[in-house]
Coordinates of C-alpha atoms in Angstrom, one line a residue:
T1 CA 0.4 -0.2 -0.2
D2 CA 1.1 3.4 -0.8
I3 CA 1.3 5.2 2.1
T4 CA 3.3 8.8 0.6
E5 CA -0.4 10.5 1.1
R6 CA -0.3 9.5 4.7
K7 CA 3.3 10.0 6.0
I8 CA 3.2 13.3 4.4
S9 CA 0.7 14.7 6.6
E10 CA 2.0 13.1 9.2
E11 CA 5.3 15.0 9.6
N12 CA 3.1 18.4 8.2
N13 CA 1.4 17.4 11.3
Q14 CA 4.1 16.8 13.2
M15 CA 5.5 20.3 12.1
L16 CA 2.1 22.5 12.7
L17 CA 2.9 20.6 16.4
S18 CA 6.1 21.8 17.1
L19 CA 5.5 25.6 15.7
I20 CA 2.2 25.3 18.2
E21 CA 4.8 24.2 20.9
T22 CA 7.6 26.1 20.3
S23 CA 4.9 29.3 20.0
D24 CA 5.3 32.8 22.3
D25 CA 1.3 32.5 22.7
F26 CA -0.7 30.6 24.6
I27 CA -3.0 28.6 22.0
G28 CA -5.8 25.8 23.7
L29 CA -8.4 23.7 22.0
A30 CA -11.3 22.6 23.3
T31 CA -14.6 21.4 22.5
L32 CA -17.6 23.0 20.8
E33 CA -18.8 22.9 24.7
G34 CA -16.1 24.4 25.9
N35 CA -14.0 21.4 27.6
P36 CA -10.3 21.9 26.9
I37 CA -8.5 19.3 25.1
Y38 CA -5.2 20.7 24.2
L39 CA -2.7 23.5 25.9
N40 CA 0.6 23.9 24.5
T41 CA 3.5 24.2 26.6
L42 CA 3.6 28.6 26.9
G43 CA -0.1 28.2 28.2
R44 CA 0.1 25.4 30.8
K45 CA 3.3 28.2 31.8
M46 CA 1.6 31.1 31.5
V47 CA -2.0 28.9 33.8
G48 CA 0.4 27.7 36.3
L49 CA -0.3 23.7 35.4
G50 CA 2.3 21.2 35.3
A51 CA 3.2 19.0 31.6
E52 CA 1.2 15.9 33.3
E53 CA -1.5 17.8 35.2
A54 CA -4.4 17.8 34.2
M55 CA -6.9 20.3 32.6
P56 CA -9.7 22.5 34.9
N57 CA -13.7 20.9 33.6
N58 CA -14.6 24.3 30.7
I59 CA -12.7 26.8 30.0
K60 CA -14.3 29.5 31.4
D61 CA -12.7 28.0 34.7
F62 CA -9.1 29.8 33.0
F63 CA -10.8 33.4 34.4
P64 CA -11.3 34.6 37.0
E65 CA -14.4 34.2 38.4
H66 CA -16.4 37.2 38.0
Y67 CA -15.6 37.0 34.5
H68 CA -17.7 33.4 33.9
D69 CA -20.8 35.2 33.3
T70 CA -19.6 37.0 30.3
I71 CA -17.8 34.4 28.6
L72 CA -20.4 31.9 28.8
N73 CA -23.6 34.3 28.1
E74 CA -21.2 36.7 26.0
H75 CA -18.2 36.0 24.0
M76 CA -19.1 31.8 23.4
P77 CA -22.7 33.1 21.7
N78 CA -20.3 35.4 19.7
I79 CA -17.6 33.2 19.0
F80 CA -20.7 30.7 17.7
T81 CA -22.9 33.4 15.9
K82 CA -19.7 35.3 14.3
K83 CA -17.1 33.0 14.2
R84 CA -14.6 34.9 16.1
W85 CA -14.6 37.1 19.3
N86 CA -11.2 39.6 19.7
G87 CA -10.7 41.2 23.4
E88 CA -8.6 42.0 26.5
V89 CA -8.9 39.6 29.5
Q90 CA -7.2 38.7 32.7
L91 CA -6.4 35.1 32.6
K92 CA -5.9 33.1 36.1
N93 CA -2.7 31.3 37.8
F94 CA -3.8 28.6 38.8
K95 CA -0.9 28.3 41.7
T96 CA -0.1 31.6 42.0
G97 CA -3.8 33.4 42.2
D98 CA -1.8 36.6 40.0
L99 CA -4.2 37.7 37.1
I100 CA -2.6 37.8 33.9
P101 CA -3.6 40.6 31.1
I102 CA -3.7 38.8 27.7
E103 CA -4.5 40.2 24.1
M104 CA -7.1 37.0 23.5
S105 CA -8.8 35.8 20.4
G106 CA -11.5 33.1 20.6
F107 CA -12.7 31.2 16.6
L108 CA -14.5 28.5 15.6
I109 CA -12.3 25.4 14.0
S110 CA -14.1 24.2 10.8
D111 CA -14.6 21.3 8.3
S112 CA -12.2 22.3 5.6
I113 CA -15.6 20.4 2.8
K114 CA -18.5 20.1 5.2
N115 CA -17.7 23.8 6.4
T116 CA -19.6 22.2 10.1
P117 CA -18.0 23.4 13.6
L118 CA -15.4 20.8 14.9
A119 CA -13.6 23.1 18.0
L120 CA -12.9 26.1 19.6
G121 CA -10.1 27.6 19.3
I122 CA -8.1 30.6 21.4
V123 CA -5.3 32.0 20.9
A124 CA -3.8 34.7 23.5
T125 CA -0.7 36.8 23.6
N126 CA 0.8 38.3 27.5
I127 CA 0.0 41.8 27.2
T128 CA 1.6 42.9 30.7
E129 CA 4.9 44.6 29.9
R130 CA 2.3 46.1 27.3
K131 CA -0.3 47.0 30.0
K132 CA 2.5 48.2 32.4
A133 CA 4.0 50.6 29.7
E134 CA -0.1 52.0 29.5
D135 CA -0.5 52.6 32.7
L136 CA 3.5 54.3 33.3
L137 CA 1.8 56.3 30.4
K138 CA -1.5 57.3 31.8
K139 CA 0.8 58.1 35.3
N140 CA 3.9 60.0 33.3
E141 CA 0.4 61.6 31.2
K142 CA -1.7 62.2 35.1
Y143 CA 1.8 63.4 35.8
L144 CA 2.3 65.7 33.0
D145 CA -1.1 67.2 33.2
N146 CA -1.1 68.3 37.2
I147 CA 2.3 70.4 35.8
I148 CA 0.5 71.8 32.9
N149 CA -2.9 73.1 35.0
N150 CA -1.0 74.4 38.3
V151 CA 0.3 76.7 35.3
G152 CA -1.3 80.0 35.7
D153 CA -0.5 80.7 32.0
P154 CA -2.8 79.4 29.2
I155 CA -0.6 76.7 27.8
F156 CA -1.9 75.0 24.4
V157 CA -0.9 72.6 21.9
K158 CA -1.7 72.6 18.1
D159 CA -1.4 70.3 15.2
E160 CA -1.0 70.8 11.5
Q161 CA -4.2 72.7 10.9
S162 CA -4.5 74.4 14.1
R163 CA -6.2 71.9 15.6
L164 CA -6.1 71.8 19.8
L165 CA -4.5 68.5 20.7
L166 CA -3.5 69.4 24.6
V167 CA -5.3 72.4 26.4
N168 CA -4.6 73.1 30.0
D169 CA -7.0 74.2 33.2
A170 CA -6.4 77.9 32.2
F171 CA -7.0 77.8 28.9
C172 CA -10.7 76.9 29.1
D173 CA -11.0 79.7 31.8
I174 CA -10.1 82.0 29.3
F175 CA -12.6 80.8 26.8
N176 CA -14.8 79.8 29.3
L177 CA -15.1 76.6 28.2
S178 CA -14.7 72.3 29.4
K179 CA -11.4 70.2 27.1
E180 CA -14.6 68.6 25.6
N181 CA -15.4 71.5 23.8
I182 CA -11.9 72.5 22.9
I183 CA -10.0 69.4 22.0
G184 CA -10.1 69.0 18.4
K185 CA -11.6 72.8 17.6
T186 CA -9.7 76.0 16.7
L187 CA -12.2 78.0 18.6
A188 CA -12.7 80.0 15.3
E189 CA -16.1 80.6 16.1
N190 CA -14.8 82.5 19.7
V191 CA -12.9 85.5 18.6
A192 CA -13.5 87.9 16.4
P193 CA -12.6 87.4 12.7
E194 CA -9.7 89.9 12.2
E195 CA -7.8 88.4 15.6
M196 CA -8.5 84.7 14.2
E197 CA -7.1 85.8 11.0
M198 CA -4.1 87.0 12.6
F199 CA -3.7 84.0 14.8
L200 CA -4.0 81.4 12.4
R201 CA -1.1 83.3 9.5
I202 CA 1.7 83.2 12.8
D203 CA 0.4 79.6 13.3
K204 CA 1.7 78.7 9.6
Q205 CA 4.6 80.9 10.1
V206 CA 6.1 79.3 13.1
L207 CA 4.6 75.8 11.7
S208 CA 6.9 76.4 8.2
T209 CA 9.3 78.5 9.5
G210 CA 10.5 76.8 13.1
E211 CA 11.3 80.5 14.6
E212 CA 9.7 81.2 17.5
N213 CA 7.2 83.8 17.7
I214 CA 6.1 85.9 20.9
N215 CA 3.1 88.6 19.9
E216 CA 0.9 90.9 21.7
E217 CA -2.4 91.5 20.6
S218 CA -6.0 91.6 21.5
L219 CA -8.6 88.5 22.4
T220 CA -12.2 89.1 22.3
I221 CA -14.4 86.2 23.8
D222 CA -17.7 85.9 21.8
G223 CA -17.3 89.8 20.9
L224 CA -18.2 90.9 25.3
D225 CA -15.3 90.4 27.0
K226 CA -11.6 91.5 25.4
K227 CA -8.6 91.2 26.5
I228 CA -5.3 91.7 25.9
I229 CA -2.8 88.7 25.6
S230 CA 1.0 87.9 24.5
T231 CA 1.3 85.2 23.0
K232 CA 4.0 83.0 22.6
K233 CA 4.9 80.2 20.0
S234 CA 7.0 77.8 19.4
R235 CA 7.8 74.3 16.8
F236 CA 8.1 70.7 17.8
I237 CA 8.9 68.0 15.6
D238 CA 8.7 64.6 17.0
E239 CA 10.1 61.5 15.6
K240 CA 8.1 60.9 12.9
G241 CA 7.7 64.2 11.7
N242 CA 4.5 65.3 12.5
K243 CA 5.2 69.4 13.2
F244 CA 3.1 70.4 16.4
L245 CA 2.7 74.1 17.8
I246 CA 3.0 74.7 21.3
G247 CA 1.9 77.8 22.6
I248 CA 1.5 79.6 26.0
I249 CA -0.3 83.2 26.5
R250 CA -0.2 85.5 29.4
D251 CA -3.5 87.9 30.0
I252 CA -1.8 91.4 30.3
S253 CA -5.2 93.3 30.7
E254 CA -4.3 94.5 33.8
R255 CA -0.7 95.3 32.8
K256 CA -1.5 97.0 29.7
K257 CA -4.2 99.7 31.7
V258 CA -1.4 100.2 34.5
E259 CA 0.8 101.2 31.5
V260 CA -1.9 103.3 29.9
E261 CA -2.7 105.2 33.7
L262 CA 0.9 105.3 34.7
E263 CA 1.4 107.5 30.9
K264 CA -1.3 109.4 31.8
H265 CA 0.5 110.6 34.8
R266 CA 3.4 110.9 33.2
N267 CA 2.3 113.3 30.6
Q268 CA 0.4 114.9 33.5
L269 CA 3.7 115.4 35.1
E270 CA 5.5 116.8 32.2
E271 CA 2.5 119.1 31.9
L272 CA 3.1 120.2 35.2
V273 CA 6.9 120.7 35.4
K274 CA 6.2 123.0 31.7
I275 CA 3.8 125.0 33.7
R276 CA 6.2 125.3 36.6
T277 CA 9.1 125.8 34.6
E278 CA 7.6 128.2 32.7
E279 CA 6.4 130.1 36.0
V280 CA 9.8 129.9 37.8
S281 CA 11.2 131.2 34.5
L282 CA 9.0 134.2 34.6
K283 CA 9.6 135.3 38.1
N284 CA 12.8 134.6 37.3
N285 CA 12.6 137.2 34.9
E286 CA 10.8 139.3 36.9
L287 CA 13.9 138.9 39.9
Q288 CA 16.5 139.7 37.4
R289 CA 14.3 142.8 36.0
M290 CA 13.7 144.0 40.2
N291 CA 17.5 143.4 40.6
K292 CA 18.8 146.0 37.5
L293 CA 16.3 148.5 39.4
F294 CA 18.0 148.0 42.8
V295 CA 21.3 147.6 41.0
G296 CA 20.8 150.9 39.2
R297 CA 19.2 152.9 42.1
E298 CA 21.7 151.8 44.4
L299 CA 24.1 153.7 41.4
K300 CA 22.2 156.5 41.7
M301 CA 21.9 156.7 45.6
K302 CA 25.9 156.8 45.2
E303 CA 26.0 159.6 42.9
L304 CA 23.7 161.9 44.4
K305 CA 25.7 161.3 47.9
N306 CA 29.2 161.9 45.8
I307 CA 27.3 165.7 44.5
I308 CA 25.5 166.1 48.0
K309 CA 29.5 165.3 49.0
E310 CA 31.1 167.7 46.8
L311 CA 29.2 170.2 47.5
K312 CA 29.5 170.3 51.1
S313 CA 33.5 170.4 50.2
K314 CA 32.8 173.8 48.4
N315 CA 30.7 175.3 51.0
E316 CA 33.4 174.5 53.8
N317 CA 35.9 176.7 51.4

């Protein structure tokens, strides 16, 4: 009997089994009723089962107890109706009791000829490190949020279309809007048209040239609340070449009011000094005139005394 095809099939099955056994993923098979019938080496290690240890009676037992109803009443029916279910869940380690975050795919294995379901397949990837990285990222984002939200000046980040990607609480306060109503928008409709035209023009200039820009400008919110602001904008390029605009706003309305008042007082002081100077000049001129009169009178008195003296001298002679 020619057994060539059988031998080839056996060799293929052996290679497939070797591939499954050396895989870095959790790979398992179960009956259509959910009874486990196979689990590869890494899968057993992940859930704390030795090579000869018996598996639990139902696949739901691989998961924490609070998740059993979801497995039986949601995910299993989805696999049968849609032929696949993907999602993130947690596996239970039978030895330590630890919960392992995984990204799992459950699917039907069907007869290639009759297309009838034969078994359930499960492939899962341990995403513990990814979850740690995500948690760290969330902590860093929260830390960053705490930092920028404690900055008194409005801070914002825009994309190349001038859409807002990140803002702090002070930015929300100056526009009287929540973050949900700001992120993804340019806020063009919230300010005067001429102001927005200037904002967008400077945005494009900074994104194009990379040169930092500091500009004093007016900001009118909803046509009512007008402020004078100083905005500093700079460009940031990430590792993928995406350009972002980073800006910080300082409300200088009060400072400008003080400057106007100081200028007003300075002008008043200069006018007062001018008036006083003119008065002093007039007094000085009058004093000089009076001094000349006094000096002239003194000279005349001296001359008169000399004349009297001469007359007396002649009379005596």
